Tab-separated table of C-alpha atoms in Angstrom:
chain	number	residue	atom	x	y	z
A	2	MET	CA	-26.490	-125.795	82.310
A	3	ILE	CA	-28.880	-128.758	82.129
A	4	ARG	CA	-31.615	-128.914	84.746
A	5	LEU	CA	-32.904	-132.406	85.474
A	6	SER	CA	-36.493	-133.134	86.469
A	7	ASN	CA	-35.477	-133.494	90.125
A	8	GLY	CA	-34.073	-129.951	90.096
A	9	HIS	CA	-30.408	-130.924	89.944
A	10	ARG	CA	-28.208	-128.737	87.746
A	11	LEU	CA	-25.659	-130.384	85.490
A	12	ASP	CA	-22.804	-127.985	84.789
A	13	TYR	CA	-19.539	-129.845	85.305
A	14	VAL	CA	-19.494	-133.633	85.089
A	15	VAL	CA	-16.818	-136.184	85.943
A	16	ALA	CA	-17.028	-138.922	83.307
A	17	SER	CA	-17.806	-142.479	84.319
A	18	GLY	CA	-14.973	-144.194	86.155
A	19	SER	CA	-12.663	-141.193	86.537
A	20	LEU	CA	-13.247	-141.087	90.317
A	21	ALA	CA	-13.838	-144.793	90.924
A	22	PHE	CA	-16.961	-146.573	92.159
A	23	ASP	CA	-17.692	-144.120	94.988
A	24	GLY	CA	-16.777	-140.717	93.555
A	25	ARG	CA	-13.935	-140.284	96.035
A	26	GLY	CA	-11.172	-141.197	93.619
A	27	TRP	CA	-8.947	-144.154	92.947
A	28	LEU	CA	-6.160	-144.984	95.390
A	29	TRP	CA	-3.649	-142.807	93.521
A	30	GLU	CA	-6.130	-139.899	93.425
A	31	LYS	CA	-7.043	-139.912	97.105
A	32	PRO	CA	-3.999	-137.840	98.231
A	33	LEU	CA	-5.053	-135.163	95.724
A	34	VAL	CA	-8.603	-135.246	97.098
A	35	MET	CA	-7.304	-134.913	100.656
A	36	ALA	CA	-5.115	-131.992	99.604
A	37	GLY	CA	-8.041	-130.240	97.911
A	38	LEU	CA	-6.475	-130.476	94.457
A	39	ILE	CA	-9.396	-132.652	93.371
A	40	ARG	CA	-12.733	-131.317	94.643
A	41	PRO	CA	-15.420	-133.899	93.778
A	42	GLU	CA	-18.133	-131.682	95.259
A	43	LEU	CA	-17.637	-129.151	92.435
A	44	PHE	CA	-18.868	-131.766	89.960
A	45	THR	CA	-21.658	-134.183	89.287
A	46	VAL	CA	-19.715	-137.440	89.461
A	47	VAL	CA	-20.656	-140.373	87.246
A	48	LEU	CA	-19.438	-143.558	88.894
A	49	LYS	CA	-17.620	-146.352	87.095
A	50	THR	CA	-20.066	-148.387	85.060
A	51	LEU	CA	-21.597	-151.399	86.780
A	52	THR	CA	-22.973	-154.623	85.353
A	53	ARG	CA	-25.487	-156.984	86.906
A	54	ARG	CA	-22.845	-159.628	87.576
A	55	PRO	CA	-19.107	-159.276	88.188
A	56	ARG	CA	-17.208	-158.704	84.971
A	57	ALA	CA	-13.519	-159.522	84.646
A	58	GLY	CA	-12.933	-157.355	81.589
A	59	ASN	CA	-9.300	-156.774	80.664
A	60	LEU	CA	-7.996	-154.766	83.617
A	61	LYS	CA	-5.292	-156.341	85.773
A	62	TRP	CA	-4.580	-154.043	88.682
A	63	HIS	CA	-0.919	-155.118	88.913
A	64	LYS	CA	-0.329	-154.043	85.280
A	65	PRO	CA	-3.042	-151.585	84.154
A	66	TRP	CA	-0.893	-150.449	81.223
A	67	ASP	CA	-1.909	-153.659	79.441
A	68	CYS	CA	-5.317	-152.106	78.750
A	69	VAL	CA	-4.731	-148.354	79.189
A	70	GLN	CA	-2.118	-146.312	77.328
A	71	LEU	CA	-1.536	-142.601	76.989
A	72	VAL	CA	-1.492	-141.178	73.466
A	73	PRO	CA	-0.602	-137.573	72.537
A	74	GLY	CA	-3.255	-135.382	74.103
A	75	GLY	CA	-5.369	-138.225	75.465
A	76	ALA	CA	-5.596	-141.934	76.129
A	77	VAL	CA	-6.777	-145.227	74.677
A	78	ASN	CA	-8.326	-147.875	76.884
A	79	LYS	CA	-9.581	-151.400	76.502
A	80	VAL	CA	-10.666	-151.988	80.092
A	81	GLY	CA	-13.833	-153.789	79.042
A	82	LEU	CA	-16.032	-152.658	81.961
A	83	THR	CA	-14.094	-154.497	84.651
A	84	ASN	CA	-16.221	-154.273	87.825
A	85	PRO	CA	-17.325	-156.402	90.811
A	86	GLY	CA	-21.029	-156.228	89.920
A	87	ILE	CA	-23.960	-154.262	91.254
A	88	ASP	CA	-24.659	-156.566	94.224
A	89	TRP	CA	-21.222	-155.660	95.588
A	90	TRP	CA	-21.834	-151.949	95.004
A	91	VAL	CA	-25.265	-151.993	96.679
A	92	ARG	CA	-23.850	-153.827	99.681
A	93	GLU	CA	-20.399	-152.275	100.101
A	94	VAL	CA	-20.321	-148.869	98.393
A	95	GLY	CA	-23.730	-147.290	97.920
A	96	PRO	CA	-24.646	-147.002	101.613
A	97	GLY	CA	-21.431	-145.093	102.388
A	98	ILE	CA	-21.758	-142.270	99.860
A	99	GLU	CA	-22.758	-138.857	101.246
A	100	TYR	CA	-25.305	-138.037	98.531
A	101	ARG	CA	-26.250	-134.622	99.930
A	102	ARG	CA	-22.631	-133.538	99.752
A	103	GLN	CA	-21.701	-135.275	96.510
A	104	ALA	CA	-24.014	-135.227	93.485
A	105	THR	CA	-23.740	-138.760	92.141
A	106	ILE	CA	-24.908	-140.556	89.007
A	107	ALA	CA	-24.711	-144.342	88.721
A	108	SER	CA	-23.784	-145.819	85.343
A	109	ILE	CA	-25.076	-149.222	84.202
A	110	PHE	CA	-24.508	-151.538	81.232
A	111	GLY	CA	-26.318	-154.672	80.110
A	112	GLU	CA	-29.206	-156.208	78.243
A	113	THR	CA	-32.627	-154.676	78.887
A	114	ASP	CA	-33.568	-157.165	81.627
A	115	ASP	CA	-30.289	-156.501	83.407
A	116	LEU	CA	-30.724	-152.734	83.128
A	117	VAL	CA	-34.212	-152.942	84.634
A	118	ALA	CA	-33.039	-155.103	87.534
A	119	MET	CA	-30.136	-152.754	88.295
A	120	ALA	CA	-32.292	-149.633	88.053
A	121	ARG	CA	-34.685	-151.089	90.608
A	122	MET	CA	-31.792	-151.876	92.951
A	123	LEU	CA	-30.546	-148.290	92.645
A	124	ASP	CA	-33.886	-146.727	93.514
A	125	ARG	CA	-33.133	-146.839	97.244
A	126	PHE	CA	-30.140	-144.505	96.853
A	127	ASP	CA	-30.357	-140.708	96.617
A	128	LEU	CA	-28.694	-140.456	93.234
A	129	VAL	CA	-29.256	-137.445	90.998
A	130	GLY	CA	-29.567	-139.739	87.997
A	131	ILE	CA	-28.826	-143.039	86.279
A	132	GLU	CA	-26.664	-143.203	83.161
A	133	VAL	CA	-27.429	-146.039	80.753
A	134	ASN	CA	-24.194	-146.854	78.933
A	135	PRO	CA	-24.797	-148.920	75.776
A	136	SER	CA	-21.746	-147.519	73.977
A	137	CYS	CA	-18.577	-148.998	75.474
A	138	PRO	CA	-16.316	-149.970	72.538
A	139	ASN	CA	-14.562	-152.659	74.599
A	140	THR	CA	-17.277	-155.101	75.603
A	141	GLY	CA	-16.900	-157.596	72.788
A	142	HIS	CA	-20.586	-157.196	71.857
A	143	GLY	CA	-20.133	-154.421	69.307
A	144	LEU	CA	-22.085	-151.193	69.486
A	145	LEU	CA	-25.728	-151.948	70.082
A	146	GLU	CA	-28.232	-151.053	67.398
A	147	THR	CA	-30.423	-147.988	67.774
A	148	GLU	CA	-33.584	-149.908	68.648
A	149	ALA	CA	-31.801	-151.897	71.369
A	150	VAL	CA	-30.341	-148.719	72.847
A	151	THR	CA	-33.647	-146.870	72.985
A	152	ALA	CA	-35.518	-149.913	74.303
A	153	GLY	CA	-33.066	-150.262	77.180
A	154	VAL	CA	-33.281	-146.582	78.147
A	155	GLU	CA	-37.078	-146.586	77.927
A	156	ALA	CA	-37.284	-149.678	80.128
A	157	VAL	CA	-35.077	-148.066	82.780
A	158	ARG	CA	-37.134	-144.880	82.720
A	159	PHE	CA	-40.293	-146.905	83.330
A	160	VAL	CA	-39.011	-148.491	86.572
A	161	THR	CA	-36.911	-145.762	88.209
A	162	ARG	CA	-37.678	-142.588	90.134
A	163	HIS	CA	-34.351	-141.113	88.994
A	164	PRO	CA	-33.708	-139.003	85.883
A	165	VAL	CA	-32.196	-141.138	83.125
A	166	LEU	CA	-29.236	-140.162	80.964
A	167	VAL	CA	-27.848	-142.082	78.002
A	168	LYS	CA	-24.217	-142.397	76.958
A	169	VAL	CA	-23.759	-142.826	73.215
A	170	SER	CA	-20.832	-143.192	70.853
A	171	ALA	CA	-19.851	-141.147	67.839
A	172	ALA	CA	-19.818	-144.531	66.067
A	173	GLN	CA	-23.553	-144.967	66.711
A	174	ASP	CA	-26.531	-143.272	65.081
A	175	TYR	CA	-26.554	-140.766	67.925
A	176	ARG	CA	-28.916	-138.312	66.242
A	177	THR	CA	-31.619	-140.937	65.790
A	178	ILE	CA	-31.091	-142.182	69.346
A	179	ALA	CA	-31.511	-138.649	70.702
A	180	ARG	CA	-34.646	-138.103	68.630
A	181	LYS	CA	-36.215	-141.343	69.807
A	182	LEU	CA	-35.432	-140.580	73.456
A	183	VAL	CA	-37.066	-137.150	73.676
A	184	GLY	CA	-39.121	-137.215	76.860
A	185	THR	CA	-37.270	-140.286	78.112
A	186	ALA	CA	-33.585	-139.361	78.471
A	187	GLN	CA	-32.845	-136.040	80.134
A	188	ALA	CA	-29.309	-135.706	78.796
A	189	VAL	CA	-27.000	-137.347	76.279
A	190	ALA	CA	-23.330	-137.959	77.075
A	191	LEU	CA	-20.632	-139.176	74.676
A	192	ASN	CA	-18.259	-142.063	75.194
A	193	SER	CA	-14.732	-142.683	73.984
A	194	VAL	CA	-14.402	-143.225	70.238
A	195	PRO	CA	-13.285	-146.555	68.727
A	196	TRP	CA	-9.603	-146.466	67.802
A	197	GLU	CA	-10.388	-147.354	64.197
A	198	ARG	CA	-12.550	-144.234	63.799
A	199	VAL	CA	-9.903	-141.895	65.179
A	200	PHE	CA	-6.789	-143.487	63.672
A	201	PRO	CA	-7.893	-145.476	60.599
A	202	GLY	CA	-5.193	-147.752	59.282
A	203	ARG	CA	-2.938	-147.329	62.330
A	204	ALA	CA	-2.153	-150.082	64.816
A	205	SER	CA	-3.352	-149.460	68.355
A	206	PRO	CA	-0.860	-149.333	71.249
A	207	LEU	CA	-3.099	-152.065	72.708
A	208	ARG	CA	-2.708	-154.340	69.669
A	209	ARG	CA	-1.343	-157.234	71.726
A	210	LEU	CA	-4.445	-157.203	73.897
A	211	GLU	CA	-6.579	-156.756	70.793
A	212	ALA	CA	-4.980	-159.827	69.216
A	213	ARG	CA	-5.674	-161.823	72.377
A	214	VAL	CA	-9.267	-160.809	73.102
A	215	GLY	CA	-10.518	-159.202	69.876
A	216	GLY	CA	-12.992	-156.330	69.787
A	217	GLY	CA	-10.907	-153.592	68.201
A	218	GLY	CA	-8.078	-151.374	69.324
A	219	GLY	CA	-9.829	-149.695	72.249
A	220	GLY	CA	-11.642	-146.456	72.973
A	221	VAL	CA	-9.868	-143.134	72.399
A	222	SER	CA	-10.576	-140.146	74.628
A	223	GLY	CA	-9.152	-136.672	75.093
A	224	ARG	CA	-7.925	-134.385	72.311
A	225	PRO	CA	-7.745	-137.065	69.588
A	226	ALA	CA	-11.479	-137.741	70.100
A	227	GLN	CA	-12.555	-134.092	70.100
A	228	ALA	CA	-13.224	-133.742	66.363
A	229	LEU	CA	-15.659	-136.675	66.222
A	230	ASN	CA	-17.221	-136.140	69.631
A	231	TRP	CA	-17.649	-132.399	69.259
A	232	ARG	CA	-19.233	-132.841	65.836
A	233	ALA	CA	-21.750	-135.112	67.547
A	234	VAL	CA	-22.321	-132.448	70.221
A	235	ALA	CA	-23.019	-129.826	67.552
A	236	GLU	CA	-25.393	-132.077	65.615
A	237	ILE	CA	-27.381	-133.202	68.647
A	238	ALA	CA	-27.605	-129.619	69.894
A	239	ALA	CA	-28.714	-128.372	66.470
A	240	ASP	CA	-31.477	-130.970	66.412
A	241	ALA	CA	-32.777	-129.535	69.716
A	242	THR	CA	-33.769	-132.985	70.926
A	243	VAL	CA	-32.078	-133.996	74.208
A	244	PRO	CA	-29.584	-131.690	76.001
A	245	VAL	CA	-26.010	-132.814	75.381
A	246	ILE	CA	-22.976	-133.059	77.665
A	247	ALA	CA	-19.734	-132.319	75.815
A	248	PRO	CA	-16.824	-134.686	76.562
A	249	SER	CA	-13.073	-134.481	75.997
A	250	ILE	CA	-12.475	-131.277	77.972
A	251	MET	CA	-8.705	-130.987	78.274
A	252	ALA	CA	-8.128	-127.234	78.781
A	253	PHE	CA	-9.939	-124.111	79.930
A	254	ALA	CA	-10.429	-122.874	76.360
A	255	ASP	CA	-12.369	-126.052	75.555
A	256	LEU	CA	-15.265	-124.805	77.703
A	257	ASP	CA	-16.028	-121.904	75.389
A	258	ALA	CA	-15.494	-124.096	72.329
A	259	VAL	CA	-18.130	-126.677	73.263
A	260	ARG	CA	-20.577	-124.157	74.690
A	261	ALA	CA	-20.480	-122.380	71.328
A	262	LEU	CA	-21.488	-125.718	69.758
A	263	GLY	CA	-24.567	-125.886	72.010
A	264	ALA	CA	-23.385	-128.097	74.873
A	265	GLY	CA	-25.471	-127.771	78.005
A	266	ALA	CA	-22.798	-129.193	80.293
A	267	VAL	CA	-19.170	-130.343	80.088
A	268	SER	CA	-17.489	-133.593	81.054
A	269	PHE	CA	-13.965	-134.373	82.214
A	270	GLY	CA	-12.660	-137.868	81.493
A	271	ALA	CA	-9.223	-138.614	79.993
A	272	ILE	CA	-7.790	-135.502	81.600
A	273	HIS	CA	-7.806	-137.406	84.910
A	274	LEU	CA	-5.202	-139.808	83.522
A	275	ARG	CA	-2.852	-137.009	82.518
A	276	ALA	CA	-3.437	-134.276	85.114
A	277	PRO	CA	-6.144	-135.301	87.607
A	278	TRP	CA	-5.963	-131.958	89.444
A	279	LEU	CA	-6.661	-129.936	86.289
A	280	PRO	CA	-10.485	-130.346	86.130
A	281	THR	CA	-10.796	-128.714	89.553
A	282	THR	CA	-8.479	-125.902	88.454
A	283	ILE	CA	-10.512	-125.345	85.271
A	284	VAL	CA	-13.848	-125.308	87.105
A	285	ARG	CA	-12.608	-122.928	89.776
A	286	ARG	CA	-11.373	-120.562	87.076
A	287	ASP	CA	-14.692	-120.792	85.220
A	288	LEU	CA	-16.686	-120.122	88.378
A	289	ALA	CA	-14.476	-117.131	89.164
A	290	ARG	CA	-15.038	-115.781	85.659
A	291	MET	CA	-18.796	-116.122	86.002
A	292	THR	CA	-18.759	-114.458	89.420
A	293	ALA	CA	-16.694	-111.574	88.054
A	294	GLY	CA	-19.069	-111.197	85.124
A	295	SER	CA	-22.095	-111.197	87.380
A	296	THR	CA	-20.511	-108.566	89.628
A	297	ALA	CA	-19.714	-106.384	86.627
A	298	GLU	CA	-23.318	-106.588	85.419
A	299	ARG	CA	-24.611	-105.445	88.817
A	300	ALA	CA	-22.161	-102.520	89.110
A	301	PRO	CA	-23.726	-99.054	88.669
A	302	ALA	CA	-23.037	-97.308	85.367
C-alpha cells in the first residue's frame, strides 16, 4: 500500500485509459460496469491521458485495430495519446465525476508549460492525484530525457495542491528519475514498453501504421512486458527512493510476484483488453484473502 500526502491509499490501480476519460468505462465496458463485473470503486482509476490541446493521434474509432492489436498474453498499441484536450475534459467530463465515490487520478502529457497550465486547471477538481506521463512510446517525440522529465514533474508539483505521480518507461533511466524526484513525486508508475525492447528484430503487428507515421512499432503491455517492467519495479524498490506501482498484472498470482519485488501497489492495464472483468475478480479474491488472514490472526489460540 502507498499512502499519499492527502491520506489516500493506493492499493489497486486502473492504468491510464483503461476506463476512459471519466473512470466509468468505455462504451463496450459500460454493460459490465452496470452488471457489477467491473467495479471501478474498488480501484484508484487513472483517467486516459490528456494534452493541453486536442490530439488526433492514430486512433480511428471505426477501426481501432489499426493502432491496437492483441499479442499472446498482452497487447501492443500505437494510439498516440488521442484525446479531445483538457478544455473539453474540464468543461464536459470533470464536473460530472463523483469524486467521493470514485478515487480518480488525472493523467497529463506535454511540455513543461503545458503541464503547468493543465495542473492549474485540474486544481478545482477533487482528484486524489495527478499523473505526469512523459513516457508514452507513441507520441513521435521519443522518450524525453531525464532532466526534461524531472523538470516537468517538479513544475507540476510547484503549482498543484494534488499529490503528483510520474509514469516512466523501462526504456528510460527510471532509477535516476526516481532518485531525482524524491520529495516531489509520491509514486512511480510504469508505462508500456517499446516494441523494439520486447521483441528485438521482429516486425510489429502495427508495422503498416509504423511505416505511415513512424515512431516505432508501438507500446507492449501485459505478460510480454513483465520481464522488463518488473525488473524496473525491483530496482526502484531496492533503491528505496519513490514508492513504485507494479504494472502488467494479468493473473492473481502476479500480485504476490510483484509484492515480493517491493511494489507498493499494483496496476491493471492490458488485462482490460482481454478480460475486462478479471481485475475486479482478482481484487475481490485478494481482499477476501486479506480478510480471512486478519480473522485468523484475531482468533484465540
